[in-house]
Amino acid sequence: MREGKRTVQITRSANGTDATDTHRAAAGRAAPPAATPAPERSHRELAELLERVNVVAVCESNDMRNVGDHWSAAGRTVQWVQRLGGTISLYEAASFQRLGKHSPLQGKLVVVGGSGLVGPGRFESCVESIFEQRPAAVALWGIGHNVQAGVHRDPTSGWRRRVLKDGVTRLWPEWLARADAVGVRDWDAGLPWVPCASAMLPVFDELRDIEPEHEFVVLNHYERGIDTAQARAAGRDFEHLTNNTEDLRGTLARLAAAKVVVSNSYHALYWALLLGRGAVAVEPNSTRFHGFRWPISYASQADWLIAVEHARPAPEALDQAREANLEFSERVLQIGRSLGLVHPREAVNPGLGVPVDPVPGA
């Protein structure tokens, strides 16, 4: 394990952007407007999707505005979950509560995750509603803390304890105890560690050995820009991307083409580590950025270029992330088999990820 913390106008912590735009963004320019959100499907459409499956994968959303959130879903990244289940959004799952005993989630194995679903607000409310719909079992796969407002760090326990405006302190919400299997992406947080399931994707094996062409690449969240004026003034050669894209393979290839990934998007930082690259988090705006198992650097808009010089890779990250996901996959699969929701003779390899095809025209 690498050193815990170092200060150089920035802090490296041993404890991540979501993806990129398929276009090369002008350096320093804010990301393009988000794509139109995908409409939620009708209950009739969802019922038809789920009536023939015993496994339901619940993801944060179906939008492709954020490639990281899209590919954090176990139903899109883990082969057996994708093959045996149907994938719906968190909001679609919550909407079933009004159907009462007719909810399509009743009697199913429901796999929720990943993404930062833990924090006061609509995400937690949606997840809680799933437990009220009488599923046979619920697995929380790679979810994590994501608190942005009304919270500060408790100096006695670090980022993991949320000290809210009313003075209430809590580590994890009580509803996690209702799940049959829990794996959180936050390291050393008092619960089993299972990072984002996107680590299972075989595309990482293809891209890790790419020889970097650039010292760094900048990938900003489509809602928050990163100031690259200083880097441009210094004549640095780099690509500037956003996470507003459908092209996961292209995004990962462009991250792998640099030694260091500079980002304010969780998944871009996480993927940088899995690719064996250094990671610099620019002005992290949520607790989600402080739960990485491996060292990343933290910087402001003004000094991230300095942080690039101190960012170090974590070559062990991919193997460790996959090992944790494999163990959790085996556990969830066993729950499904024990409940009769996955046939005992069904041929399943719990360690296989989903192949990622190139996006036509990207």
Short mmCIF file of C-alpha atoms in Angstrom, two decimals:
data_model
loop_
_atom_site.label_atom_id
_atom_site.label_comp_id
_atom_site.label_asym_id
_atom_site.label_seq_id
_atom_site.Cartn_x
_atom_site.Cartn_y
_atom_site.Cartn_z
CA MET A 1 0.00 0.00 0.00
CA ARG A 2 1.34 3.40 -0.87
CA GLU A 3 1.81 6.24 1.56
CA GLY A 4 -1.30 7.66 3.18
CA LYS A 5 -1.10 11.44 2.91
CA ARG A 6 1.29 14.03 1.57
CA THR A 7 0.81 17.77 1.21
CA VAL A 8 2.20 19.78 -1.69
CA GLN A 9 -0.47 22.45 -2.01
CA ILE A 10 -2.52 19.37 -2.73
CA THR A 11 -3.19 16.26 -0.68
CA ARG A 12 -2.67 12.67 -1.66
CA SER A 13 -4.89 10.30 0.24
CA ALA A 14 -4.95 6.54 0.29
CA ASN A 15 -8.38 5.77 0.73
CA GLY A 16 -12.11 9.26 -8.59
CA THR A 17 -14.92 11.15 -13.56
CA ASP A 18 -17.48 9.58 -15.08
CA ALA A 19 -16.84 9.26 -18.73
CA THR A 20 -16.06 11.45 -21.64
CA ASP A 21 -17.51 13.12 -24.65
CA THR A 22 -16.70 11.49 -27.98
CA HIS A 23 -15.60 14.90 -29.22
CA ARG A 24 -12.41 16.65 -28.27
CA ALA A 25 -13.55 19.56 -26.11
CA ALA A 26 -11.80 22.90 -26.34
CA ALA A 27 -9.35 23.23 -23.47
CA GLY A 28 -10.85 24.95 -20.48
CA ARG A 29 -14.32 25.15 -21.97
CA ALA A 30 -17.31 23.96 -20.00
CA ALA A 31 -18.74 20.64 -21.10
CA PRO A 32 -21.54 20.66 -23.69
CA PRO A 33 -25.15 20.71 -22.50
CA ALA A 34 -26.47 17.42 -21.22
CA ALA A 35 -28.38 15.24 -23.60
CA THR A 36 -32.14 15.05 -23.23
CA PRO A 37 -32.93 12.66 -20.36
CA ALA A 38 -34.28 9.30 -21.44
CA PRO A 39 -37.99 9.02 -20.66
CA GLU A 40 -38.97 6.53 -18.00
CA ARG A 41 -40.84 3.55 -19.40
CA SER A 42 -44.47 2.79 -18.64
CA HIS A 43 -45.44 0.17 -16.07
CA ARG A 44 -46.77 -1.97 -18.91
CA GLU A 45 -43.41 -1.87 -20.71
CA LEU A 46 -41.52 -2.63 -17.53
CA ALA A 47 -43.85 -5.47 -16.57
CA GLU A 48 -43.26 -7.08 -19.97
CA LEU A 49 -39.50 -6.70 -19.50
CA LEU A 50 -39.47 -8.27 -16.04
CA GLU A 51 -42.17 -10.93 -16.23
CA ARG A 52 -39.81 -13.57 -17.67
CA VAL A 53 -36.81 -12.91 -15.40
CA ASN A 54 -36.09 -13.68 -11.76
CA VAL A 55 -33.25 -11.18 -11.42
CA VAL A 56 -33.78 -7.41 -11.58
CA ALA A 57 -30.79 -5.07 -11.80
CA VAL A 58 -31.53 -1.54 -10.60
CA CYS A 59 -29.20 1.20 -11.86
CA GLU A 60 -29.02 4.90 -11.04
CA SER A 61 -30.57 5.90 -14.37
CA ASN A 62 -30.95 4.93 -18.01
CA ASP A 63 -29.51 8.21 -19.30
CA MET A 64 -26.28 8.19 -21.29
CA ARG A 65 -25.38 11.71 -20.20
CA ASN A 66 -22.90 10.27 -17.71
CA VAL A 67 -20.92 7.30 -19.02
CA GLY A 68 -19.63 6.47 -15.54
CA ASP A 69 -23.03 6.18 -13.91
CA HIS A 70 -24.32 4.21 -16.89
CA TRP A 71 -21.54 1.61 -16.70
CA SER A 72 -21.52 1.34 -12.91
CA ALA A 73 -24.64 -0.86 -13.13
CA ALA A 74 -24.05 -4.54 -12.38
CA GLY A 75 -26.75 -5.31 -14.94
CA ARG A 76 -24.54 -3.83 -17.66
CA THR A 77 -21.12 -4.98 -16.47
CA VAL A 78 -21.51 -8.46 -14.91
CA GLN A 79 -22.31 -11.06 -17.54
CA TRP A 80 -24.58 -13.37 -15.54
CA VAL A 81 -26.63 -10.49 -14.12
CA GLN A 82 -27.10 -9.08 -17.61
CA ARG A 83 -28.00 -12.46 -19.13
CA LEU A 84 -30.43 -13.64 -16.45
CA GLY A 85 -31.95 -10.30 -15.50
CA GLY A 86 -33.62 -7.14 -16.68
CA THR A 87 -32.17 -3.69 -15.96
CA ILE A 88 -34.34 -0.78 -14.84
CA SER A 89 -33.62 2.62 -13.31
CA LEU A 90 -33.87 3.52 -9.65
CA TYR A 91 -36.82 5.79 -10.38
CA GLU A 92 -38.61 3.08 -12.32
CA ALA A 93 -38.13 0.68 -9.41
CA ALA A 94 -39.46 3.24 -6.93
CA SER A 95 -42.51 3.90 -9.09
CA PHE A 96 -43.63 0.29 -8.59
CA GLN A 97 -44.36 0.98 -4.93
CA ARG A 98 -47.73 2.48 -5.84
CA LEU A 99 -48.71 -0.90 -7.34
CA GLY A 100 -48.62 -2.52 -3.92
CA LYS A 101 -48.77 -6.32 -4.08
CA HIS A 102 -48.64 -6.15 -7.88
CA SER A 103 -45.09 -4.75 -7.95
CA PRO A 104 -42.92 -6.61 -10.52
CA LEU A 105 -40.14 -6.66 -7.90
CA GLN A 106 -42.09 -8.98 -5.61
CA GLY A 107 -40.36 -12.34 -5.25
CA LYS A 108 -37.34 -11.31 -7.34
CA LEU A 109 -33.62 -11.13 -6.64
CA VAL A 110 -33.01 -7.37 -6.86
CA VAL A 111 -29.45 -6.16 -7.45
CA VAL A 112 -29.03 -2.44 -6.72
CA GLY A 113 -25.94 -0.51 -7.78
CA GLY A 114 -23.48 0.84 -8.20
CA SER A 115 -23.06 4.63 -7.93
CA GLY A 116 -23.21 7.05 -5.02
CA LEU A 117 -26.68 6.26 -3.70
CA VAL A 118 -26.01 6.92 -0.02
CA GLY A 119 -26.89 10.43 1.08
CA PRO A 120 -29.96 12.34 2.22
CA GLY A 121 -32.27 12.79 -0.74
CA ARG A 122 -34.09 11.05 -3.54
CA PHE A 123 -31.59 8.24 -4.13
CA GLU A 124 -31.96 6.93 -0.58
CA SER A 125 -35.74 7.29 -0.74
CA CYS A 126 -35.86 5.26 -3.95
CA VAL A 127 -33.68 2.48 -2.55
CA GLU A 128 -35.74 2.32 0.64
CA SER A 129 -38.91 1.93 -1.43
CA ILE A 130 -37.52 -1.28 -2.96
CA PHE A 131 -37.54 -3.04 0.40
CA GLU A 132 -41.25 -2.27 0.79
CA GLN A 133 -42.09 -4.14 -2.43
CA ARG A 134 -41.43 -7.61 -0.97
CA PRO A 135 -38.48 -8.74 -3.11
CA ALA A 136 -37.13 -12.21 -2.35
CA ALA A 137 -33.68 -10.72 -1.71
CA VAL A 138 -31.80 -7.46 -2.22
CA ALA A 139 -28.08 -7.11 -2.97
CA LEU A 140 -26.43 -3.68 -2.78
CA TRP A 141 -23.50 -3.93 -5.20
CA GLY A 142 -20.81 -1.25 -5.20
CA ILE A 143 -22.89 1.62 -3.84
CA GLY A 144 -21.26 4.42 -1.86
CA HIS A 145 -21.43 7.70 0.01
CA ASN A 146 -22.42 10.78 -1.97
CA VAL A 147 -23.15 13.71 0.33
CA GLN A 148 -22.71 17.17 -1.16
CA ALA A 149 -24.54 19.73 0.98
CA GLY A 150 -25.29 20.26 4.64
CA VAL A 151 -22.38 18.12 5.78
CA HIS A 152 -18.82 18.58 6.96
CA ARG A 153 -16.07 16.22 7.98
CA ASP A 154 -16.02 15.01 11.55
CA PRO A 155 -12.38 15.49 12.68
CA THR A 156 -12.67 12.53 15.05
CA SER A 157 -13.67 10.01 12.42
CA GLY A 158 -12.88 11.50 9.01
CA TRP A 159 -15.12 11.70 5.96
CA ARG A 160 -17.01 8.53 6.78
CA ARG A 161 -19.22 10.12 9.42
CA ARG A 162 -21.73 12.57 8.06
CA VAL A 163 -22.29 15.45 10.46
CA LEU A 164 -25.50 17.03 9.25
CA LYS A 165 -26.75 20.54 9.91
CA ASP A 166 -28.98 19.37 12.74
CA GLY A 167 -25.98 17.86 14.53
CA VAL A 168 -26.94 14.26 13.84
CA THR A 169 -23.97 12.02 13.04
CA ARG A 170 -24.31 8.69 11.28
CA LEU A 171 -21.99 6.37 9.45
CA TRP A 172 -24.42 4.43 7.27
CA PRO A 173 -28.22 4.65 7.01
CA GLU A 174 -30.24 1.96 8.75
CA TRP A 175 -31.80 0.64 5.54
CA LEU A 176 -28.54 -1.05 4.53
CA ALA A 177 -29.18 -3.60 7.29
CA ARG A 178 -32.29 -4.78 5.43
CA ALA A 179 -30.27 -6.03 2.46
CA ASP A 180 -29.28 -9.67 2.09
CA ALA A 181 -25.84 -8.76 0.71
CA VAL A 182 -24.01 -5.44 1.02
CA GLY A 183 -20.87 -4.32 -0.75
CA VAL A 184 -19.86 -0.65 -0.60
CA ARG A 185 -17.29 1.06 -2.79
CA ASP A 186 -15.88 3.13 0.10
CA TRP A 187 -12.71 1.64 1.55
CA ASP A 188 -12.28 1.05 5.28
CA ALA A 189 -15.81 2.24 5.98
CA GLY A 190 -17.07 -0.47 8.32
CA LEU A 191 -18.80 -2.59 5.65
CA PRO A 192 -17.55 -5.14 3.08
CA TRP A 193 -15.63 -3.36 0.34
CA VAL A 194 -16.87 -3.99 -3.21
CA PRO A 195 -15.84 -1.23 -5.63
CA CYS A 196 -17.69 -0.34 -8.82
CA ALA A 197 -18.48 -3.45 -10.89
CA SER A 198 -17.15 -1.79 -14.04
CA ALA A 199 -13.81 -3.31 -12.98
CA MET A 200 -15.17 -6.61 -14.34
CA LEU A 201 -15.17 -5.31 -17.92
CA PRO A 202 -12.52 -7.12 -20.04
CA VAL A 203 -11.76 -3.90 -21.92
CA PHE A 204 -9.41 -2.92 -19.07
CA ASP A 205 -7.13 -5.85 -19.93
CA GLU A 206 -6.92 -4.61 -23.51
CA LEU A 207 -6.08 -1.01 -22.64
CA ARG A 208 -3.79 -1.21 -19.60
CA ASP A 209 -0.74 -1.90 -21.74
CA ILE A 210 -1.21 1.07 -24.06
CA GLU A 211 1.90 3.24 -24.08
CA PRO A 212 0.89 6.73 -22.85
CA GLU A 213 1.24 9.49 -25.45
CA HIS A 214 0.53 12.41 -23.10
CA GLU A 215 1.62 13.42 -19.64
CA PHE A 216 -2.01 13.95 -18.63
CA VAL A 217 -5.58 14.05 -19.92
CA VAL A 218 -8.39 16.23 -18.52
CA LEU A 219 -11.89 14.80 -18.21
CA ASN A 220 -14.51 17.02 -16.63
CA HIS A 221 -18.03 16.25 -15.49
CA TYR A 222 -20.51 17.63 -18.00
CA GLU A 223 -22.00 19.90 -15.31
CA ARG A 224 -18.66 21.21 -13.98
CA GLY A 225 -15.76 22.51 -16.03
CA ILE A 226 -12.05 22.33 -15.25
CA ASP A 227 -9.93 25.43 -15.87
CA THR A 228 -7.12 24.50 -18.24
CA ALA A 229 -5.88 28.04 -18.98
CA GLN A 230 -2.65 27.55 -17.04
CA ALA A 231 -1.83 24.30 -18.83
CA ARG A 232 -2.56 25.83 -22.23
CA ALA A 233 -0.46 28.90 -21.44
CA ALA A 234 2.41 26.57 -20.56
CA GLY A 235 2.12 24.92 -23.97
CA ARG A 236 1.18 21.49 -22.58
CA ASP A 237 -0.10 18.89 -25.04
CA PHE A 238 -3.22 17.18 -23.69
CA GLU A 239 -6.75 16.09 -24.52
CA HIS A 240 -9.77 17.61 -22.78
CA LEU A 241 -12.90 15.45 -22.61
CA THR A 242 -16.23 15.30 -20.81
CA ASN A 243 -18.23 12.38 -19.42
CA ASN A 244 -21.26 13.20 -21.58
CA THR A 245 -20.81 10.31 -24.00
CA GLU A 246 -21.98 6.83 -24.93
CA ASP A 247 -18.52 5.72 -26.01
CA LEU A 248 -17.04 3.87 -23.04
CA ARG A 249 -14.34 2.10 -25.03
CA GLY A 250 -13.21 5.33 -26.67
CA THR A 251 -13.22 7.13 -23.33
CA LEU A 252 -11.11 4.48 -21.64
CA ALA A 253 -8.68 4.43 -24.57
CA ARG A 254 -8.15 8.18 -24.26
CA LEU A 255 -7.64 7.91 -20.51
CA ALA A 256 -5.13 5.11 -21.04
CA ALA A 257 -3.23 7.28 -23.54
CA ALA A 258 -2.05 9.53 -20.68
CA LYS A 259 0.11 8.91 -17.62
CA VAL A 260 -2.23 10.87 -15.33
CA VAL A 261 -5.98 11.52 -15.45
CA VAL A 262 -7.15 14.91 -14.14
CA SER A 263 -10.86 14.94 -13.37
CA ASN A 264 -13.77 16.05 -11.20
CA SER A 265 -15.72 12.91 -12.13
CA TYR A 266 -15.67 9.90 -9.81
CA HIS A 267 -15.54 7.19 -12.43
CA ALA A 268 -12.83 8.81 -14.51
CA LEU A 269 -10.57 8.76 -11.45
CA TYR A 270 -11.56 5.18 -10.61
CA TRP A 271 -10.95 4.02 -14.16
CA ALA A 272 -7.59 5.80 -14.21
CA LEU A 273 -6.51 3.69 -11.24
CA LEU A 274 -7.77 0.49 -12.87
CA LEU A 275 -5.80 1.37 -16.00
CA GLY A 276 -2.63 1.79 -13.95
CA ARG A 277 -2.58 5.57 -14.31
CA GLY A 278 -2.23 8.34 -11.75
CA ALA A 279 -5.33 10.28 -10.70
CA VAL A 280 -5.88 13.93 -9.70
CA ALA A 281 -9.27 14.97 -8.29
CA VAL A 282 -10.02 18.64 -8.97
CA GLU A 283 -12.15 20.36 -6.33
CA PRO A 284 -14.02 17.25 -5.17
CA ASN A 285 -17.56 18.29 -4.31
CA SER A 286 -18.81 15.21 -2.47
CA THR A 287 -17.86 12.59 0.09
CA ARG A 288 -17.69 10.09 -2.77
CA PHE A 289 -14.22 11.31 -3.71
CA HIS A 290 -12.75 10.38 -0.33
CA GLY A 291 -13.39 6.64 -0.29
CA PHE A 292 -10.81 5.29 -2.69
CA ARG A 293 -8.67 2.41 -1.54
CA TRP A 294 -5.67 3.66 -3.50
CA PRO A 295 -3.82 7.00 -3.35
CA ILE A 296 -5.09 9.85 -5.48
CA SER A 297 -4.10 13.51 -5.45
CA TYR A 298 -6.48 16.33 -4.56
CA ALA A 299 -6.13 19.80 -6.05
CA SER A 300 -7.91 23.08 -6.70
CA GLN A 301 -8.64 24.65 -10.08
CA ALA A 302 -5.50 26.75 -9.61
CA ASP A 303 -2.94 24.08 -8.71
CA TRP A 304 -3.95 20.82 -10.39
CA LEU A 305 -1.05 21.12 -12.84
CA ILE A 306 1.33 20.88 -9.87
CA ALA A 307 -0.57 17.85 -8.58
CA VAL A 308 0.02 16.03 -11.87
CA GLU A 309 3.72 15.85 -11.03
CA HIS A 310 3.00 13.98 -7.79
CA ALA A 311 0.25 11.59 -8.93
CA ARG A 312 1.27 7.95 -8.80
CA PRO A 313 -0.36 4.83 -10.28
CA ALA A 314 -1.68 1.90 -8.26
CA PRO A 315 -0.74 -1.17 -10.35
CA GLU A 316 -2.56 -3.46 -7.92
CA ALA A 317 -5.92 -1.69 -8.26
CA LEU A 318 -7.49 -3.75 -11.06
CA ASP A 319 -6.71 -7.12 -9.49
CA GLN A 320 -7.93 -6.01 -6.07
CA ALA A 321 -11.14 -4.54 -7.47
CA ARG A 322 -11.86 -7.68 -9.46
CA GLU A 323 -11.15 -10.00 -6.57
CA ALA A 324 -13.66 -8.16 -4.37
CA ASN A 325 -16.27 -8.16 -7.14
CA LEU A 326 -15.78 -11.85 -7.86
CA GLU A 327 -16.34 -12.77 -4.22
CA PHE A 328 -19.47 -10.63 -4.09
CA SER A 329 -20.72 -12.02 -7.40
CA GLU A 330 -20.36 -15.56 -6.05
CA ARG A 331 -22.26 -14.59 -2.92
CA VAL A 332 -25.15 -12.97 -4.80
CA LEU A 333 -25.32 -15.90 -7.20
CA GLN A 334 -25.52 -18.32 -4.28
CA ILE A 335 -28.39 -16.31 -2.80
CA GLY A 336 -30.20 -16.58 -6.13
CA ARG A 337 -29.64 -20.33 -6.30
CA SER A 338 -30.72 -20.90 -2.69
CA LEU A 339 -34.01 -19.11 -3.38
CA GLY A 340 -34.65 -21.07 -6.57
CA LEU A 341 -34.34 -17.92 -8.67
CA VAL A 342 -31.22 -19.16 -10.48
CA HIS A 343 -31.47 -22.79 -11.59
CA PRO A 344 -28.80 -25.01 -9.99
CA ARG A 345 -27.87 -26.37 -13.44
CA GLU A 346 -27.62 -22.91 -14.98
CA ALA A 347 -24.05 -22.53 -16.28
CA VAL A 348 -22.75 -19.33 -14.74
CA ASN A 349 -19.23 -17.93 -14.46
CA PRO A 350 -19.49 -15.28 -11.72
CA GLY A 351 -16.22 -13.66 -12.75
CA LEU A 352 -17.07 -12.75 -16.34
CA GLY A 353 -17.60 -9.15 -17.35
CA VAL A 354 -19.54 -7.89 -20.36
CA PRO A 355 -17.59 -7.17 -23.58
CA VAL A 356 -17.68 -3.50 -24.58
CA ASP A 357 -18.19 -2.92 -28.28
CA PRO A 358 -17.02 0.20 -30.12
CA VAL A 359 -19.69 2.83 -30.72
CA PRO A 360 -20.39 3.10 -34.48
CA GLY A 361 -19.16 6.38 -35.89
CA ALA A 362 -17.32 7.37 -32.70
#
